[in-house]
Tab-separated table of C-alpha atoms in Angstrom:
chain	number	residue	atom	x	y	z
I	757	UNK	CA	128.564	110.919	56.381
I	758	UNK	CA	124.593	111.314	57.350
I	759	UNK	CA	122.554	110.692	54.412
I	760	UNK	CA	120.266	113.875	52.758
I	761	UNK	CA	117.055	112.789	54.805
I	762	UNK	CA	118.942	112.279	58.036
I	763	UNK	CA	120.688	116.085	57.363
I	764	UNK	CA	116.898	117.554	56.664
I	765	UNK	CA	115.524	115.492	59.913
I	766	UNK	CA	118.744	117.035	62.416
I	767	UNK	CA	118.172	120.163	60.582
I	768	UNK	CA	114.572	120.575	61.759
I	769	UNK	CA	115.258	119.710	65.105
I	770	UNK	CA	118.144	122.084	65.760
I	771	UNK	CA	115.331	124.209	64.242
I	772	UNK	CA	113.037	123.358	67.271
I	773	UNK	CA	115.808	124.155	69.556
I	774	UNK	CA	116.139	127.391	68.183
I	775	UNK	CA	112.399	127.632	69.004
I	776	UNK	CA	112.843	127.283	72.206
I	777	UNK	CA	112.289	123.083	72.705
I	778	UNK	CA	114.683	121.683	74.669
I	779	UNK	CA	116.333	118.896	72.181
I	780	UNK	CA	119.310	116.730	73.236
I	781	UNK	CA	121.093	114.483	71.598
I	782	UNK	CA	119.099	111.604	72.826
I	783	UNK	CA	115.604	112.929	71.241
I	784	UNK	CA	116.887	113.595	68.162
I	785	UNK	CA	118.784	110.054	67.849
I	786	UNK	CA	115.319	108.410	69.034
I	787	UNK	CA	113.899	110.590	66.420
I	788	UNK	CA	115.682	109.994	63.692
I	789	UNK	CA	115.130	106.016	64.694
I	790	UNK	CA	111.450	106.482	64.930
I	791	UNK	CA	111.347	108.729	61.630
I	792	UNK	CA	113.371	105.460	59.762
I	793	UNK	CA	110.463	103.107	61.123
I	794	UNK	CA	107.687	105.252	59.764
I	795	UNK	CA	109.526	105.875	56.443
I	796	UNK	CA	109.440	109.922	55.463
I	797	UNK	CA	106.931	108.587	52.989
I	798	UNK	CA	104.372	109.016	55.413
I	799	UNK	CA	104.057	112.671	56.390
I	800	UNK	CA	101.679	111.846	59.285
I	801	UNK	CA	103.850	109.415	61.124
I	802	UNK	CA	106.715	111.379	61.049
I	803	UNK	CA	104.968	113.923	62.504
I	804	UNK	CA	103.962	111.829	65.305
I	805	UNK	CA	107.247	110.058	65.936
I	806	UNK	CA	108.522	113.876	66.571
I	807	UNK	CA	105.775	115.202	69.000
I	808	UNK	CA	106.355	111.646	70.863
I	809	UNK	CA	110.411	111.597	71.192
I	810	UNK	CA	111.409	115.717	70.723
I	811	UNK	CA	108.644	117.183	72.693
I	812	UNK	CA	108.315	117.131	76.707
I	813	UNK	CA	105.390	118.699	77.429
I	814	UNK	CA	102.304	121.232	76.780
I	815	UNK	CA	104.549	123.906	75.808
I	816	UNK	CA	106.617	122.203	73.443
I	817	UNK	CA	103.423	120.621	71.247
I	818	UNK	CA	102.930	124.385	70.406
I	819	UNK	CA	106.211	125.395	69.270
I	820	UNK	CA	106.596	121.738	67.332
I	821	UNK	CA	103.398	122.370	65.341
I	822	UNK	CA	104.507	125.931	64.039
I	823	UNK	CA	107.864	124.557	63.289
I	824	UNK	CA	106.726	121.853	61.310
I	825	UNK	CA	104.784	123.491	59.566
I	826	UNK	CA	107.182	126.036	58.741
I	827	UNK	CA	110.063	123.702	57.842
I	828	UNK	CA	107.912	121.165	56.154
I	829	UNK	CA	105.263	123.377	54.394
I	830	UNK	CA	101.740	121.634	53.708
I	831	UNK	CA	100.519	119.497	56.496
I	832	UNK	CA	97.052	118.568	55.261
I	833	UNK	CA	96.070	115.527	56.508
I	834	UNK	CA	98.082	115.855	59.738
I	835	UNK	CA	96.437	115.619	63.238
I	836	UNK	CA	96.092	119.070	65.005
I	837	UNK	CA	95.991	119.850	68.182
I	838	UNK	CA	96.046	123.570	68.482
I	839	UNK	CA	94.600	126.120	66.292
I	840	UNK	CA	96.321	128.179	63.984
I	841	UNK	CA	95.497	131.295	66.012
I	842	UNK	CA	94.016	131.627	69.330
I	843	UNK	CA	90.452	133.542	69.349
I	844	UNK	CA	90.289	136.868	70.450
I	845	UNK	CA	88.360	137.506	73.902
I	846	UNK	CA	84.644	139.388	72.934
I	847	UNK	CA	83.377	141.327	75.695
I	848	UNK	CA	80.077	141.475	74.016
I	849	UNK	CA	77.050	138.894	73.955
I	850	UNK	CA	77.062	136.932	70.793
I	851	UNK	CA	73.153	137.626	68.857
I	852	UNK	CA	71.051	134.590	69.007
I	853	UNK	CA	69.700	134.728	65.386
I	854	UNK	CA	69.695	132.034	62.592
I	855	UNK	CA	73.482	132.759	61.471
I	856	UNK	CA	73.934	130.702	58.245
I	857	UNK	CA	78.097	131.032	59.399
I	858	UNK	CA	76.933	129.101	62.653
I	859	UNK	CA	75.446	126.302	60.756
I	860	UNK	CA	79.107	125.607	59.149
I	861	UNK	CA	81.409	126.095	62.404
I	862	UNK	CA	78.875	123.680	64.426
I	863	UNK	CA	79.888	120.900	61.454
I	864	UNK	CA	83.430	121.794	61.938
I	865	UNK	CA	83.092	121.448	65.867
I	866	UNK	CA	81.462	118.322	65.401
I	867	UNK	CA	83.980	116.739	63.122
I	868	UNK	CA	86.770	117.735	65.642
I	869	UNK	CA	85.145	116.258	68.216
I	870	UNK	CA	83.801	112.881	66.253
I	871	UNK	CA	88.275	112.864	64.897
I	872	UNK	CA	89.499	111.118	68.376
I	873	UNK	CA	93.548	111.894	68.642
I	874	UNK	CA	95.799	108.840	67.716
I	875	UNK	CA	96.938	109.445	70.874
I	876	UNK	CA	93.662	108.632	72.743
I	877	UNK	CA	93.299	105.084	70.596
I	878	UNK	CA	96.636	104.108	71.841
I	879	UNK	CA	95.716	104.227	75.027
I	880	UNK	CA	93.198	101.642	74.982
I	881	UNK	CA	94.896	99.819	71.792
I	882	UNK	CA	96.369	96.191	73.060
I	883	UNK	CA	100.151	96.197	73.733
I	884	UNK	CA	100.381	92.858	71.849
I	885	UNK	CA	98.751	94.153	68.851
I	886	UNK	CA	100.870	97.724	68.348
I	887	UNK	CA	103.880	98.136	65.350
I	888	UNK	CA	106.964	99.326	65.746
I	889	UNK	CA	105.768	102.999	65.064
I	890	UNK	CA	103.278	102.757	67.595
I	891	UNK	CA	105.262	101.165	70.382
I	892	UNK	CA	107.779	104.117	69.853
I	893	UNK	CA	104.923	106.406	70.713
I	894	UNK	CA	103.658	103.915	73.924
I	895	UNK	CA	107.047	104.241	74.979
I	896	UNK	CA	107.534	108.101	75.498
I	897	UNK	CA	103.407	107.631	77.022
I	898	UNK	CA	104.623	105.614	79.206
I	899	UNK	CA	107.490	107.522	79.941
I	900	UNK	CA	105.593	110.634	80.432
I	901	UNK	CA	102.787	109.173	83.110
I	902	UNK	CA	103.882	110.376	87.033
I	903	UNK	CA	103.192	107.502	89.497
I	904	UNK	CA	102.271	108.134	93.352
I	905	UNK	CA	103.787	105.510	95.577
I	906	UNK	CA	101.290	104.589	98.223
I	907	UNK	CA	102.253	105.845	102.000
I	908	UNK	CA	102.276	104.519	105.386
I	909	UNK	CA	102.185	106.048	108.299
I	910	UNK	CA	105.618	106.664	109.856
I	911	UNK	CA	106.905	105.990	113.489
I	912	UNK	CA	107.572	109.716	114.365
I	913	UNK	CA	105.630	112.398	114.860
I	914	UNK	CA	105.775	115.423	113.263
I	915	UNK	CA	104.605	119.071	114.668
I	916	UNK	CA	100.620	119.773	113.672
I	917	UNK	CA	98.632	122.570	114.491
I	918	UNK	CA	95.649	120.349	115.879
I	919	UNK	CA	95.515	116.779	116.871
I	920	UNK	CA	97.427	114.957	119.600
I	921	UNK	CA	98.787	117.299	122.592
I	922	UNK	CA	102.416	117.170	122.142
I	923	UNK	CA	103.591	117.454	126.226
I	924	UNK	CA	107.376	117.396	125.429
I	925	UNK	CA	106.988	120.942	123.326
I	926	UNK	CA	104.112	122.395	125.152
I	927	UNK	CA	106.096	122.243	128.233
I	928	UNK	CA	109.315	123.132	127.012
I	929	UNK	CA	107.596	126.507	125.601
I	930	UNK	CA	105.967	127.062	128.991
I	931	UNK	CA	109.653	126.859	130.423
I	932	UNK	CA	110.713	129.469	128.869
I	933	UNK	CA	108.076	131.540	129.797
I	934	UNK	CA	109.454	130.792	133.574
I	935	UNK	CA	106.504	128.386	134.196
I	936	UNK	CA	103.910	130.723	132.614
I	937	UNK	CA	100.969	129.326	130.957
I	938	UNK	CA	101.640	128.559	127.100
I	939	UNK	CA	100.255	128.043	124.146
I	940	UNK	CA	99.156	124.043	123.877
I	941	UNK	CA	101.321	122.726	121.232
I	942	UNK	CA	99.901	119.632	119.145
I	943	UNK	CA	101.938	116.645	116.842
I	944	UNK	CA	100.305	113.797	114.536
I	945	UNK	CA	102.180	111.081	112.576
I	946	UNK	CA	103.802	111.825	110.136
I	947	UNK	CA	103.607	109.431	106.680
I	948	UNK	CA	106.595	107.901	104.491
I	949	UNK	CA	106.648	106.612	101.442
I	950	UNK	CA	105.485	102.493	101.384
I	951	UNK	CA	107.254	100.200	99.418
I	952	UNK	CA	106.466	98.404	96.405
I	953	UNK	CA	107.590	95.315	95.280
I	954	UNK	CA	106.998	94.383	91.441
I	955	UNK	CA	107.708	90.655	90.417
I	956	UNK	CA	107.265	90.153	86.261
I	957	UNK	CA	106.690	87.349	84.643
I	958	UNK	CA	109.237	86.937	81.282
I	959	UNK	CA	108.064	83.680	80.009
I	960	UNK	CA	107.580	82.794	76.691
I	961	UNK	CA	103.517	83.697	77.149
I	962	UNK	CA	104.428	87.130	78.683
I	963	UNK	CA	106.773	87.951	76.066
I	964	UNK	CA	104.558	90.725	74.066
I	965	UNK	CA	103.978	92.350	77.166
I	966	UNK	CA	107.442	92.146	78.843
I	967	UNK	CA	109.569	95.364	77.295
I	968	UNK	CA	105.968	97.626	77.891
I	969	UNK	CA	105.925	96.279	81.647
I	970	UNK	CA	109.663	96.721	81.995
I	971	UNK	CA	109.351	100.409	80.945
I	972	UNK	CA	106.502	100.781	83.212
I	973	UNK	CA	109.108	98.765	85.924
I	974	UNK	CA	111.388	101.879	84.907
I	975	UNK	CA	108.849	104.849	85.564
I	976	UNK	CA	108.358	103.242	89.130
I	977	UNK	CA	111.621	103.242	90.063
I	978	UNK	CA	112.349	106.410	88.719
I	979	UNK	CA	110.001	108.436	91.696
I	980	UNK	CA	113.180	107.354	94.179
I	981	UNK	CA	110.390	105.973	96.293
I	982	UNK	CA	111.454	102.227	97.839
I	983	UNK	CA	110.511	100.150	94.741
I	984	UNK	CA	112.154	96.801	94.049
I	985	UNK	CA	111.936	95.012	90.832
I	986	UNK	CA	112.652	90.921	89.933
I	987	UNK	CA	111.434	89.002	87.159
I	988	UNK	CA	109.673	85.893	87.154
I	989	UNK	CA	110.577	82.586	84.872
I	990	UNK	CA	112.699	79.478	85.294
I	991	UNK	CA	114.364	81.439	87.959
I	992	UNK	CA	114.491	84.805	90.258
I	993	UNK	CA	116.232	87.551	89.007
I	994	UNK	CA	116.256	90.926	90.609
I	995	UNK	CA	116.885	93.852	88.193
I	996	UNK	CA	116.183	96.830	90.674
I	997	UNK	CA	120.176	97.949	90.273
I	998	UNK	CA	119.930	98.001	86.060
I	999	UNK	CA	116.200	100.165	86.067
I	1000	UNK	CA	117.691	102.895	88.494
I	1001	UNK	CA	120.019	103.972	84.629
I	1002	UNK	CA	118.129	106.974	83.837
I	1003	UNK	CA	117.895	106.404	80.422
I	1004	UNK	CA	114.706	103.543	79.722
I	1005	UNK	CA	116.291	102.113	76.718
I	1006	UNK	CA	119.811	101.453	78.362
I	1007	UNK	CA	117.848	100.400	81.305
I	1008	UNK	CA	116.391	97.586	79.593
I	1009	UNK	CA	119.289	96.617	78.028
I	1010	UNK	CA	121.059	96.344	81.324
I	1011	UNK	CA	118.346	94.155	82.519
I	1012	UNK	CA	118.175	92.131	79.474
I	1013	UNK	CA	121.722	91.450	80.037
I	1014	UNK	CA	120.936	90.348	83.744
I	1015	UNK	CA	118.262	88.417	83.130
I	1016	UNK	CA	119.017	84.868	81.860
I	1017	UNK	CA	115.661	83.275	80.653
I	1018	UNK	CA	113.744	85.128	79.036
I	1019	UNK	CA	111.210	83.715	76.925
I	1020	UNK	CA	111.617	80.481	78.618
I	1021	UNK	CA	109.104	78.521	80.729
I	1022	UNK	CA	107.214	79.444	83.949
I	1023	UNK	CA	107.346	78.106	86.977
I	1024	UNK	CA	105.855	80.831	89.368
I	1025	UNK	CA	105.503	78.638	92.533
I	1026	UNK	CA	109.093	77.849	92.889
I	1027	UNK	CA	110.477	81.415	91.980
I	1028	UNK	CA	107.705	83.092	94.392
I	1029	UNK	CA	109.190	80.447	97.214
I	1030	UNK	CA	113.171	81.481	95.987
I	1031	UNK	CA	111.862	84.875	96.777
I	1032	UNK	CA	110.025	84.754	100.007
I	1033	UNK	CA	113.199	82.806	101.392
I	1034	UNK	CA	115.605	85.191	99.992
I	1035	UNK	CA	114.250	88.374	100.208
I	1036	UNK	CA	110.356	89.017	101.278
I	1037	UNK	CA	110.485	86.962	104.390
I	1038	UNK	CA	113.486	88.721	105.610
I	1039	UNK	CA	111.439	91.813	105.369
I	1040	UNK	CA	111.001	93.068	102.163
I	1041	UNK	CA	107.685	92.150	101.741
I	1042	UNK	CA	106.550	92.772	104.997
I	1043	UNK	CA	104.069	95.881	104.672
I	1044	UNK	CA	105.038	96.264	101.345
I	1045	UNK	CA	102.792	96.552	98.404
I	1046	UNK	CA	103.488	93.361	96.074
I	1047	UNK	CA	102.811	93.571	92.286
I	1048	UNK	CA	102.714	90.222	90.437
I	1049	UNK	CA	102.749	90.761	86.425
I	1050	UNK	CA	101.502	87.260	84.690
I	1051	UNK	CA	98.748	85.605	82.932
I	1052	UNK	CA	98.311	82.949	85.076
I	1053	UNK	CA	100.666	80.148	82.999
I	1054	UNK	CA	101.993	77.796	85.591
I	1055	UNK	CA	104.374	74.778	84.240
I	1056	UNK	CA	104.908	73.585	87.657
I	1057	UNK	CA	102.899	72.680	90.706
I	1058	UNK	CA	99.771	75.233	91.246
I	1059	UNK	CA	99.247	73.848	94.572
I	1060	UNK	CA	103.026	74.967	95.149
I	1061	UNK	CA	102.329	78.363	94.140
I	1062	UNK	CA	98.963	78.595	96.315
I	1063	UNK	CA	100.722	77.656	99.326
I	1064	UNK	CA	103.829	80.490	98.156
I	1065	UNK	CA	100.722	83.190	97.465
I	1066	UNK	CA	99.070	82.403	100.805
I	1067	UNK	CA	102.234	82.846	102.687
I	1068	UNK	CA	102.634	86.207	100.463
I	1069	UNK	CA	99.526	87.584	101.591
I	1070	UNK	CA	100.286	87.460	105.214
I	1071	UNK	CA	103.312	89.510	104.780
I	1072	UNK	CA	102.220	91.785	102.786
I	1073	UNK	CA	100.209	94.824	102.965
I	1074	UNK	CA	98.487	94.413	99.623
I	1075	UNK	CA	99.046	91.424	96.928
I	1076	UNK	CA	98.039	92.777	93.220
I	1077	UNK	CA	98.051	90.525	90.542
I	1078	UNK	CA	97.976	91.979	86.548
I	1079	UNK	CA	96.790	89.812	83.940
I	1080	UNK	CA	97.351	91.233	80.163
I	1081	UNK	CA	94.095	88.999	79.510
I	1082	UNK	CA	92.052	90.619	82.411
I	1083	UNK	CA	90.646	93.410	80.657
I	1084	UNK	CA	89.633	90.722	76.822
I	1085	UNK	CA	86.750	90.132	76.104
I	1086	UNK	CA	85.309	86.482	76.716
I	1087	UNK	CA	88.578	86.074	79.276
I	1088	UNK	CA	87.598	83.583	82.223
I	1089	UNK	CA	90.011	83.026	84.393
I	1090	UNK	CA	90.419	79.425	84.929
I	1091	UNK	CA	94.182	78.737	84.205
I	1092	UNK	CA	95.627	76.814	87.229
I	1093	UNK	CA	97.904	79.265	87.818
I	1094	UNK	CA	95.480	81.780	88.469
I	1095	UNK	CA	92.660	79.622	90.256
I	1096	UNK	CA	95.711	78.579	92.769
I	1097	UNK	CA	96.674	82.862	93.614
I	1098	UNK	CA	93.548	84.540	93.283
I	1099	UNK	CA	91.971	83.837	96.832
I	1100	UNK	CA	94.738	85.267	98.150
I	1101	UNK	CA	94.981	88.397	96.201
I	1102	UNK	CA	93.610	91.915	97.061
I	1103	UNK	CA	93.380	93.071	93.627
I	1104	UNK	CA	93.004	91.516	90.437
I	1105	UNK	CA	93.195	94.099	87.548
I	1106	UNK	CA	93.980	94.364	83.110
I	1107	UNK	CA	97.279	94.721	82.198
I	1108	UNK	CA	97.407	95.105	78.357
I	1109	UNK	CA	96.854	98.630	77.591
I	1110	UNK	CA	98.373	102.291	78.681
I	1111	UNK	CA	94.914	103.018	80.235
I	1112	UNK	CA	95.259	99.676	82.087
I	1113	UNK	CA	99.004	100.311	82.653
I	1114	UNK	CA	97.339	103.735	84.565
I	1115	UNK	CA	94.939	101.871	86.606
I	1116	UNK	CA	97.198	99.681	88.084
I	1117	UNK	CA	99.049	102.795	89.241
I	1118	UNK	CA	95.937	104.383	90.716
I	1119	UNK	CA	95.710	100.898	92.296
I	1120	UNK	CA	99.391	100.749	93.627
I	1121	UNK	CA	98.420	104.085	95.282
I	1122	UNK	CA	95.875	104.253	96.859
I	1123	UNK	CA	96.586	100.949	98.112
């Protein structure tokens, strides 16, 4: 039998529903979850553990606020991020005059605007350094963001209305006109979808970065574009089959279940090697776009894995390698791991934050 909180909590969100949110099952489990970490002693959090798990977009943040308020009375001290009423349009000019009013609603704009939204810190707050409240809130950010895979330009052409003549169609429409003169038809090339190839580091050094990048792993393969996913330690392990679950918690599970050392050492020369024999060479890394996720840490022989990076680079369309230490302050990189792979590397990028998580995807693609 639920306990009295847990009733109140499922109450409010069939509550929501009834306003129009679209709550399943799933949201309201994760919310219930995130509401326990918070503890309902803190009014604040548990209003942002539900605008993070039970709402899906713009619309939604709306309806949540009234209904919280509503079903939870007082919410002084909460973030806002509507107002209570939305200003009426004025067709008149507003009188410039000393207004003493105008004095007191230029303090309140400037105190909205000095209050930055929890939100916006997450973005730029370390991974490493987040609770278990806050990661519940990276998580549906993360969830939310909509990558672009990079394109390529495909082998067939496609009808244009300027660019190359196409002969085949122009003369097939002047056929039909019984030899008459007809309008010039013209073709480009068309462009498909490029693929990407992300290979993530799960030793023991990566490990307070590894469940953010696997949910970021997740939201990539999610867009159906060709992405392919393996993970990086003692030994290869592709986990492409587990991320394609639609569900990102149950994804990760399946691919914690797949993968066999995590947390363990690193030895990125000799698992980049098991994976240009296996699978890059044989062409999944040719023309692809080929994300590396690691700090650098190499146990074994960094000459090994400069020799395994230069032969990676001449496959590939475009080598990026993400660092969670990149984007620290006072971070030089001269870990042997990293001295060995960055010559052959186009890009070299931070990977500790959501805002970093969002440049690397700008990087994937434009690439």
């Amino acid at each position: 039998m639920s306990h009295e909180p847990d009733r109140i909590l499922l109450a409010f969100t069939r509550a929501l529903r009834a306003a129009g949110v679209r709550v399943t099952h799933d949201r309201a489990a994760h919310f219930l979850t995130a509401a326990a970490i918070v503890g309902l002693a803190d009014p604040a959090g548990v209003y942002v553990a539900g605008r993070a798990t039970l709402c899906s977009g713009p619309d939604d943040l709306e309806r949540f606020d009234r209904v919280f308020e509503a079903w939870f009375g007082d919410r002084s001290g909460l973030p806002r991020s509507i107002p209570r009423e939305r200003p009426q349009d004025v067709a008149a000019p507003l009188p410039v005059t000393d207004d003493p009013d105008g004095a007191a609603w230029q303090g309140e704009r400037d105190l909205v605007h000095a209050a930055a939204s929890e939100a916006e810190i997450l973005r730029h707050r370390d991974v490493a350094a987040l609770d278990a409240a806050q990661k519940a809130v990276l998580d549906a950010m993360i969830r939310a963001l909509r990558p672009h895979p990079p394109v390529r330009r495909a082998s067939r052409h496609t009808p244009w209305r300027r660019g190359e003549v196409d002969l085949q169609r122009t003369l097939r429409s002047s056929l039909q006109l019984m030899g008459e003169p007809a309008q010039v038809r013209h073709r480009r090339r068309g462009t498909e979808a490029r693929r990407v190839v992300l290979l993530l580091d799960v030793s023991a050094s990566m490990r307070p970065y590894a469940d953010a990048l696997l949910r970021l792993a997740h939201t990539l393969v999610a867009t159906r574009a060709p992405v392919e996913v393996f993970t990086l330690g003692t030994r290869l392990t592709r986990i492409t089959t587990a991320l394609r679950t639609a569900d990102p918690d149950r994804a990760l599970v399946r691919a914690g279940d797949e993968v066999p050392d995590w947390a363990g050492g690193t030895r990125l020369g000799e698992t980049l090697e098991a994976f240009l024999d296996r699978w890059g060479a044989r062409g999944m890394a040719r023309g692809a776009v080929v994300v590396v996720f690691s700090d650098g840490w190499e146990r074994g022989d960094a000459q090994l894995l400069g020799d395994q990076m230069a032969r990676l680079g001449r496959l590939a369309h475009r080598v990026v390698w993400v660092n969670p230490h990149r984007g620290k302050d006072g971070y030089e990189p001269v870990q042997q791991g990293i001295v060995a792979a960055l010559p052959h590397c186009d890009h070299f990028v931070a990977g500790h934050s959501l805002r970093a998580f969002e440049q690397v995807l700008e990087v994937v693609g434009g690439a």
